CSV table of C-alpha atoms and ligand atoms in Angstrom, one decimal:
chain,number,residue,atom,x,y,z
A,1,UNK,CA,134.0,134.9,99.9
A,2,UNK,CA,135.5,133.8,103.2
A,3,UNK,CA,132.8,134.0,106.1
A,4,UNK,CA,134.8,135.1,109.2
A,5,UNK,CA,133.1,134.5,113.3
A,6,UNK,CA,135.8,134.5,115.2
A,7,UNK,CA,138.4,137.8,115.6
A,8,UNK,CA,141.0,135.1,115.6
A,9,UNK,CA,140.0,134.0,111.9
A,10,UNK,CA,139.6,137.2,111.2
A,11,UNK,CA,142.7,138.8,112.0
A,12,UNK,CA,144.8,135.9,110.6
A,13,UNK,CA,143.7,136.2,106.7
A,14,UNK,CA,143.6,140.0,107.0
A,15,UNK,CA,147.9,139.4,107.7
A,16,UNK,CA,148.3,136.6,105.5
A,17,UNK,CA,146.8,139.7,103.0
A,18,UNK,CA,148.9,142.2,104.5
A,19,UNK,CA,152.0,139.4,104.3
A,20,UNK,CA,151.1,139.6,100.3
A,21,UNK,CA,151.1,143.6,100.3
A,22,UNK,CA,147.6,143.9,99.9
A,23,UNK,CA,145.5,146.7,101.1
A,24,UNK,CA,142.5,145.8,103.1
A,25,UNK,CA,139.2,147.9,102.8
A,26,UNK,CA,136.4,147.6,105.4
A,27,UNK,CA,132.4,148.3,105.4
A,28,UNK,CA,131.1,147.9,108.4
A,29,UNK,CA,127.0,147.2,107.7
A,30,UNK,CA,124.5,145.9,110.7
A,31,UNK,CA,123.2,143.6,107.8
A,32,UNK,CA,119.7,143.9,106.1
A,33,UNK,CA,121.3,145.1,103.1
A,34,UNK,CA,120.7,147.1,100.3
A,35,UNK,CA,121.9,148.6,97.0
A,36,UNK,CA,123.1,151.2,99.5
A,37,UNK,CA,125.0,149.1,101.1
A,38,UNK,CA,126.1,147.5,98.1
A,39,UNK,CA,127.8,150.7,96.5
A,40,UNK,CA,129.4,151.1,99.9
A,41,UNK,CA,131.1,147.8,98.8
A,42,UNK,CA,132.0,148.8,95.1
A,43,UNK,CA,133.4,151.8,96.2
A,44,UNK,CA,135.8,150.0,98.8
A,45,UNK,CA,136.6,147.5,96.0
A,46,UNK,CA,137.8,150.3,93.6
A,47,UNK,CA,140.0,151.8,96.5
A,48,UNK,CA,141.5,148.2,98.1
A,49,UNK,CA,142.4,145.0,96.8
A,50,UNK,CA,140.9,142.9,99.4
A,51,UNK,CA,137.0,143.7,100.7
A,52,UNK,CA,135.8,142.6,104.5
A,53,UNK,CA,132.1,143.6,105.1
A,54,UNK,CA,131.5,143.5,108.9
A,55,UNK,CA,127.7,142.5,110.0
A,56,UNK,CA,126.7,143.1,113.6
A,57,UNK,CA,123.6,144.7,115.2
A,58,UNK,CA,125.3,146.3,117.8
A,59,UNK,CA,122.9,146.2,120.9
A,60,UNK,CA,125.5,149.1,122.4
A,61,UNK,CA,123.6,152.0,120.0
A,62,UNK,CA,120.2,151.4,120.5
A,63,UNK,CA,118.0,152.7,122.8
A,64,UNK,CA,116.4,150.8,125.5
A,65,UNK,CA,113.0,151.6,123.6
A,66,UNK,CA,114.1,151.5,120.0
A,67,UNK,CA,114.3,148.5,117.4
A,68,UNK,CA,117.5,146.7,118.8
A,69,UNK,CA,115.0,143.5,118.7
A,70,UNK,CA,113.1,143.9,115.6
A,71,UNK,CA,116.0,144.9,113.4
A,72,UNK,CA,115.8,142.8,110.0
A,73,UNK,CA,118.1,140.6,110.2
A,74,UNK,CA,118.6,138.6,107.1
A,75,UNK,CA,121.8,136.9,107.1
A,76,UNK,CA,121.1,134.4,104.1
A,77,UNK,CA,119.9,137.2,101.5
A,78,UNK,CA,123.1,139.5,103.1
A,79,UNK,CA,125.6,136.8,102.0
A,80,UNK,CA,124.4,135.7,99.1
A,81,UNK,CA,124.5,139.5,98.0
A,82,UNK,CA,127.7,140.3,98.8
A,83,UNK,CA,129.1,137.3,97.0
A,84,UNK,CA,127.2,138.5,94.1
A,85,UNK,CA,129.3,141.7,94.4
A,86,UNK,CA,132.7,140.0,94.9
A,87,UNK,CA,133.3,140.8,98.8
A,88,UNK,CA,136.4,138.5,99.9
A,89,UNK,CA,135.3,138.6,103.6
A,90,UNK,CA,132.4,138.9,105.8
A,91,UNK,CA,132.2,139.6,109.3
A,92,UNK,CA,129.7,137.9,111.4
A,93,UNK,CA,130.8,138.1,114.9
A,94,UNK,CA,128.1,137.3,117.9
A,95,UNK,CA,127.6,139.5,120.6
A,96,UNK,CA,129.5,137.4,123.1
A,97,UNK,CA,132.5,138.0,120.6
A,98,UNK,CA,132.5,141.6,119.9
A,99,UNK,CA,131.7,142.1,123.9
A,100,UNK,CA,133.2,138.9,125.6
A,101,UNK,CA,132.9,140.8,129.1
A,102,UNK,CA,129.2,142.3,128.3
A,103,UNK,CA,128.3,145.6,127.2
A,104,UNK,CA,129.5,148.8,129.0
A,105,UNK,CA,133.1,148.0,129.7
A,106,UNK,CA,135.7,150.5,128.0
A,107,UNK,CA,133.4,152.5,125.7
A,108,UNK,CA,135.0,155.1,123.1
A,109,UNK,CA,133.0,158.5,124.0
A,110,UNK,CA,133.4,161.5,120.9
A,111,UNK,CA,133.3,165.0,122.7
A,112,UNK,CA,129.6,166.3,122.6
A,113,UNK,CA,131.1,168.8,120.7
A,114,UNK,CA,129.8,166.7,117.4
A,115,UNK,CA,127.7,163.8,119.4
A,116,UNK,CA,125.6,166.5,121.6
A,117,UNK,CA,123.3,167.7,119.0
A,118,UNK,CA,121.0,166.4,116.5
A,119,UNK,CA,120.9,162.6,116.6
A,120,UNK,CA,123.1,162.8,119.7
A,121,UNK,CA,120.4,164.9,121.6
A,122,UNK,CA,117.6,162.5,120.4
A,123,UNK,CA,119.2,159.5,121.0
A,124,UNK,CA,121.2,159.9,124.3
A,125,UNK,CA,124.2,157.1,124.3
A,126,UNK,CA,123.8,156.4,120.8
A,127,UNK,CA,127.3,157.3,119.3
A,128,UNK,CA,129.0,156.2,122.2
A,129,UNK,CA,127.4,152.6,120.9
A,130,UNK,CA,128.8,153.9,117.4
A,131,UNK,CA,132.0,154.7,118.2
A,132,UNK,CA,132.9,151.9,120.8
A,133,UNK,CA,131.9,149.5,118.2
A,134,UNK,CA,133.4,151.2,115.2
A,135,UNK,CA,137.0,151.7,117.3
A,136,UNK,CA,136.8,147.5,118.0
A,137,UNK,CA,135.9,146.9,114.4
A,138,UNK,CA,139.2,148.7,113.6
A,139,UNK,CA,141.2,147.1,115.5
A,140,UNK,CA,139.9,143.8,114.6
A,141,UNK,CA,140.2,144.1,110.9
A,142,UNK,CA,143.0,146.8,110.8
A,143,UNK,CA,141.5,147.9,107.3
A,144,UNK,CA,143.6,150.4,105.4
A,145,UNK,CA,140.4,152.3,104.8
A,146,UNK,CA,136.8,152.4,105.7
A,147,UNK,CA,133.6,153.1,103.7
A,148,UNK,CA,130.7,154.9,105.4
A,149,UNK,CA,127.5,156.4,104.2
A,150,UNK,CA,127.4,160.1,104.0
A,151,UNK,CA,123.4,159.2,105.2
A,152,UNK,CA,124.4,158.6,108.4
A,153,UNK,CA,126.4,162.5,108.4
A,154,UNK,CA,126.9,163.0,111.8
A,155,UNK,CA,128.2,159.8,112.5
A,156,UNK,CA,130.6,159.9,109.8
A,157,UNK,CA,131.7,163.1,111.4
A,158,UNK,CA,131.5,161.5,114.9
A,159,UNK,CA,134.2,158.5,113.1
A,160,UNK,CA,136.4,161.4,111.6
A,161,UNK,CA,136.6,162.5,114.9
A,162,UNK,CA,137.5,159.6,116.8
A,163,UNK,CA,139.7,158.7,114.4
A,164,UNK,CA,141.9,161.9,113.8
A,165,UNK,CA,141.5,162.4,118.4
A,166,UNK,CA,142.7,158.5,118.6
A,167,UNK,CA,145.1,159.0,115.2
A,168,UNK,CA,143.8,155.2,114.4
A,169,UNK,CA,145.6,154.1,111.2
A,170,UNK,CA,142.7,153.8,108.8
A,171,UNK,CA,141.6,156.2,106.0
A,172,UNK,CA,137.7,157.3,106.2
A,173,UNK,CA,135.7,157.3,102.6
A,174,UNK,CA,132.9,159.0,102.8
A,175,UNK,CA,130.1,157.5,100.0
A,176,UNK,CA,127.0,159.5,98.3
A,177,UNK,CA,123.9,158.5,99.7
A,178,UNK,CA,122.0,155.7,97.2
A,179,UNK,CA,118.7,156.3,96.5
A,180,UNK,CA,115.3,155.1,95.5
A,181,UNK,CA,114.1,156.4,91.6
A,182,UNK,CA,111.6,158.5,93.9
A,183,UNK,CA,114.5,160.2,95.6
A,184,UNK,CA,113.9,158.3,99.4
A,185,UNK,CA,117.5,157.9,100.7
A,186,UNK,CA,117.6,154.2,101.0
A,187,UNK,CA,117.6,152.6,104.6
A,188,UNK,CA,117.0,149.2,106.2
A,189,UNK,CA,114.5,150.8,108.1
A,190,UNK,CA,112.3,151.7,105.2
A,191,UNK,CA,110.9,148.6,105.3
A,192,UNK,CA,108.8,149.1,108.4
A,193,UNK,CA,106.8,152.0,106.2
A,194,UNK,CA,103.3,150.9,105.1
A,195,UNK,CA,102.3,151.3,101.7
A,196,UNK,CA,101.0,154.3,102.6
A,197,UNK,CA,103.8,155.8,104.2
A,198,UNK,CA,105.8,154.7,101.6
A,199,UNK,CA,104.1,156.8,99.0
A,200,UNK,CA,104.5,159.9,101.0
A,201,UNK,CA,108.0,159.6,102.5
A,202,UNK,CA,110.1,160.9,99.4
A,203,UNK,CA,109.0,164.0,100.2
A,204,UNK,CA,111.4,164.3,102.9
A,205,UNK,CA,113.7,164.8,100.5
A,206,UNK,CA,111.9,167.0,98.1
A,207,UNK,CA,111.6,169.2,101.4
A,208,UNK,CA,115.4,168.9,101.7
A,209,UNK,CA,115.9,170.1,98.2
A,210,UNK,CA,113.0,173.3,98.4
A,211,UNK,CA,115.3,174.8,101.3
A,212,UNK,CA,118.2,174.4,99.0
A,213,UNK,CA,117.1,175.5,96.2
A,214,UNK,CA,115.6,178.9,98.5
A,215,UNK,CA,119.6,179.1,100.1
A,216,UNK,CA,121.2,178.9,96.6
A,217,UNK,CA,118.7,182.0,95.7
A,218,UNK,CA,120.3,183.9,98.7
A,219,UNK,CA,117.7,182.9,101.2
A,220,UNK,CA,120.0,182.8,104.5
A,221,UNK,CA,116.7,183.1,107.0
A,222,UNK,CA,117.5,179.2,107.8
A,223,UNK,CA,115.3,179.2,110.7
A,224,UNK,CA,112.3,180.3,109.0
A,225,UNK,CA,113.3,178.3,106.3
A,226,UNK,CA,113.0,174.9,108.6
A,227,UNK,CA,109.7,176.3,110.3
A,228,UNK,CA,108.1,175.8,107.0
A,229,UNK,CA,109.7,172.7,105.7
A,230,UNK,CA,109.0,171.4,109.1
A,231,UNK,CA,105.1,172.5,109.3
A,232,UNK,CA,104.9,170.9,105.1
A,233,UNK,CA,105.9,167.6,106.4
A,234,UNK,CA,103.8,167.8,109.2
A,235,UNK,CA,100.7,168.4,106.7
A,236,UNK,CA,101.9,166.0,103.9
A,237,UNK,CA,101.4,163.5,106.6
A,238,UNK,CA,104.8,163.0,108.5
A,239,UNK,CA,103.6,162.4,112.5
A,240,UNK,CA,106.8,164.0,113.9
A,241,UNK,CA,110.0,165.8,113.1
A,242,UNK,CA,112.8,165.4,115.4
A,243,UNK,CA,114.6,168.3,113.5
A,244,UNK,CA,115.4,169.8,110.3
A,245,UNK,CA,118.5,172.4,110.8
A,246,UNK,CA,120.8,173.9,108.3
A,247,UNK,CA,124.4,173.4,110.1
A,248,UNK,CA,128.1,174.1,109.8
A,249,UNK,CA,128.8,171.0,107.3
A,250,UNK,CA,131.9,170.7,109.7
A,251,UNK,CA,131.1,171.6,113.1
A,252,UNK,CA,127.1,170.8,113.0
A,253,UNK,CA,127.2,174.0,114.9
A,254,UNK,CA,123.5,175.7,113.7
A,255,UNK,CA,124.7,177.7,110.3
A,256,UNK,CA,124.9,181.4,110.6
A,257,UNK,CA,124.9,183.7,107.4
A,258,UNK,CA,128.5,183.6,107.2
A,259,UNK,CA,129.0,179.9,107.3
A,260,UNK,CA,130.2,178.6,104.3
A,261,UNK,CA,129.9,174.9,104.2
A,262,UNK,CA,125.9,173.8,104.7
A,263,UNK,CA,124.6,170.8,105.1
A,264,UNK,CA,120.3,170.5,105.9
A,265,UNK,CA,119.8,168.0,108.3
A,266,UNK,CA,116.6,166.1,109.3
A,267,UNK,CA,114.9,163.5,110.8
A,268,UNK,CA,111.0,163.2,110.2
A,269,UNK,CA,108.5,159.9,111.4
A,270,UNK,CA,106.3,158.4,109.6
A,271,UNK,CA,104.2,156.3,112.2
A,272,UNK,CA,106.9,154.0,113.8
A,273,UNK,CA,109.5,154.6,111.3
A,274,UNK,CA,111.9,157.4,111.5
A,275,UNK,CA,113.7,158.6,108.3
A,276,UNK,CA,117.0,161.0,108.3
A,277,UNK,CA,118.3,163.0,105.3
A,278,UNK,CA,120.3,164.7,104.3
A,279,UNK,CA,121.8,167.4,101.9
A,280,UNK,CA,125.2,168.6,101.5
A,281,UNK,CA,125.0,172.3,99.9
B,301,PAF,O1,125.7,152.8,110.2
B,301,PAF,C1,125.6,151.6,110.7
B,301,PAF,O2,125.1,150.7,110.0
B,301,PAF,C2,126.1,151.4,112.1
B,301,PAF,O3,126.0,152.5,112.9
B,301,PAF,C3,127.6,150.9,112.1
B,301,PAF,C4,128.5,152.0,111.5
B,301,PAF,C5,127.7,149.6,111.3
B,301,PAF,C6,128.0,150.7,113.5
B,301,PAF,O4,127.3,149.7,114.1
């Protein structure tokens, strides 16, 4: 596996590979990985002939109060990893490389249209940070396509966006969400839950899955539905929900009884740590 700091090194392999005629897949990661993460890779590996895994806390999508500092970072376990699963390249650019003129210069803004609600509403500049970042990883490893976690849903539909509005030549692939035997959706952050928290945080999911299983028996009162999903994580011990919604799986418009594509959104804390779902109906 080739390790890759400079755009300049970069961008040279990735056209000596496109000289050859091979296709070049991308997974952009902020590092701490996972076996999340690590599907992300096999799936791209399946789809391209050449695999570039990009590594960068981006300080541009964090909040001035959120974990921009304490994000694990753990470069040596990272790489060691995604040799093990036959990446070619990594991507480790520092800061002063991805922004060489500091943060906040041309930034890539998605139409509140999909960034204004949900994470977008609870974390004001946040997909801006996404989508600059994202756009610059484009054009710095010009991947034929992209993997992203369908975890992460409305940023994968904030990318799909940008990329159809901006018609940047790179196929999206969205991946299943990878999770733990007790059904938590795995996430770098989960590490920051205390062995307490740990024990009760799959039940965001089996939350997630008691409001689908009540839509797939023709419950369409969605609101009343998330009242109650949102008052049992409260007494199971969550401290805070940000939101649970049932949406437009396309829009992330709130679902009406009409809409046919659902997907049930939510974010729930446990202390310090914040957890999303997410199901797909
Ligand atoms: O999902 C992530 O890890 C990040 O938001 C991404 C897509 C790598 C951009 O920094």
């Amino acid at each position: 596996m080739q390790t890759f700091k400079a755009v300049s090194e970069l961008r040279a392999q990735v056209s000596v590979w496109k000289r050859e005629g091979l296709t070049v897949g991308l997974v952009p990661t902020m590092g701490n990985l996972h076996a999340g993460h690590l599907s992300l890779v096999s799936l791209a590996k399946t789809k391209c002939d050449r695999v570039v895994v990009s590594i960068f806390v981006n300080p541009m999508q964090f909040g001035p109060n959120e974990d921009y500092e304490q994000y694990p970072r753990t470069l040596a376990s990272d790489c060691s990893q995604l040799e093990a699963a036959s990446a070619d390249g990594v991507f480790l650019p520092a800061v002063s490389e991805m922004y060489p003129h500091g943060l906040n210069q041309t930034v890539v803004s998605v139409p509140v249209s999909i960034t204004g609600m949900l994470e977008g509403a609870k974390r004001p500049g946040h997909f801006d940070g996404v989508s600059t970042v994202v756009c610059k990883l484009f054009n710095m490893v010009q991947p034929d396509l992209t993997v992203f976690g369908q975890k992460d849903f409305q940023q994968l539909a904030v990318i799909q966006k940008m990329v159809r509005d901006l018609a940047l030549p790179t196929g999206i692939i969205a991946a299943p969400i990878a999770r733990d035997v007790d059904g938590l959706a795995l996430s770098s952050r989960n590490q920051y839950l205390s062995a307490s928290e740990r024990l009760i945080a799959p039940k965001l999911q089996a939350t997630l899955l008691d409001i689908k299983v009540a839509i797939q028996s023709g419950n369409r009162q969605f609101s009343s539905l998330c009242t109650v999903a949102k008052n049992t994580l409260l007494a199971v011990g969550f401290s805070q929900v940000d939101y649970i919604e049932v949406c437009d799986a396309d829009s992330l418009l709130p679902a009406n009884k009409q809409t046919d594509s659902l997907v049930i959104l939510a974010v729930a804390r446990l202390g310090k740590t914040r957890l999303l779902d997410n199901i797909l109906l």
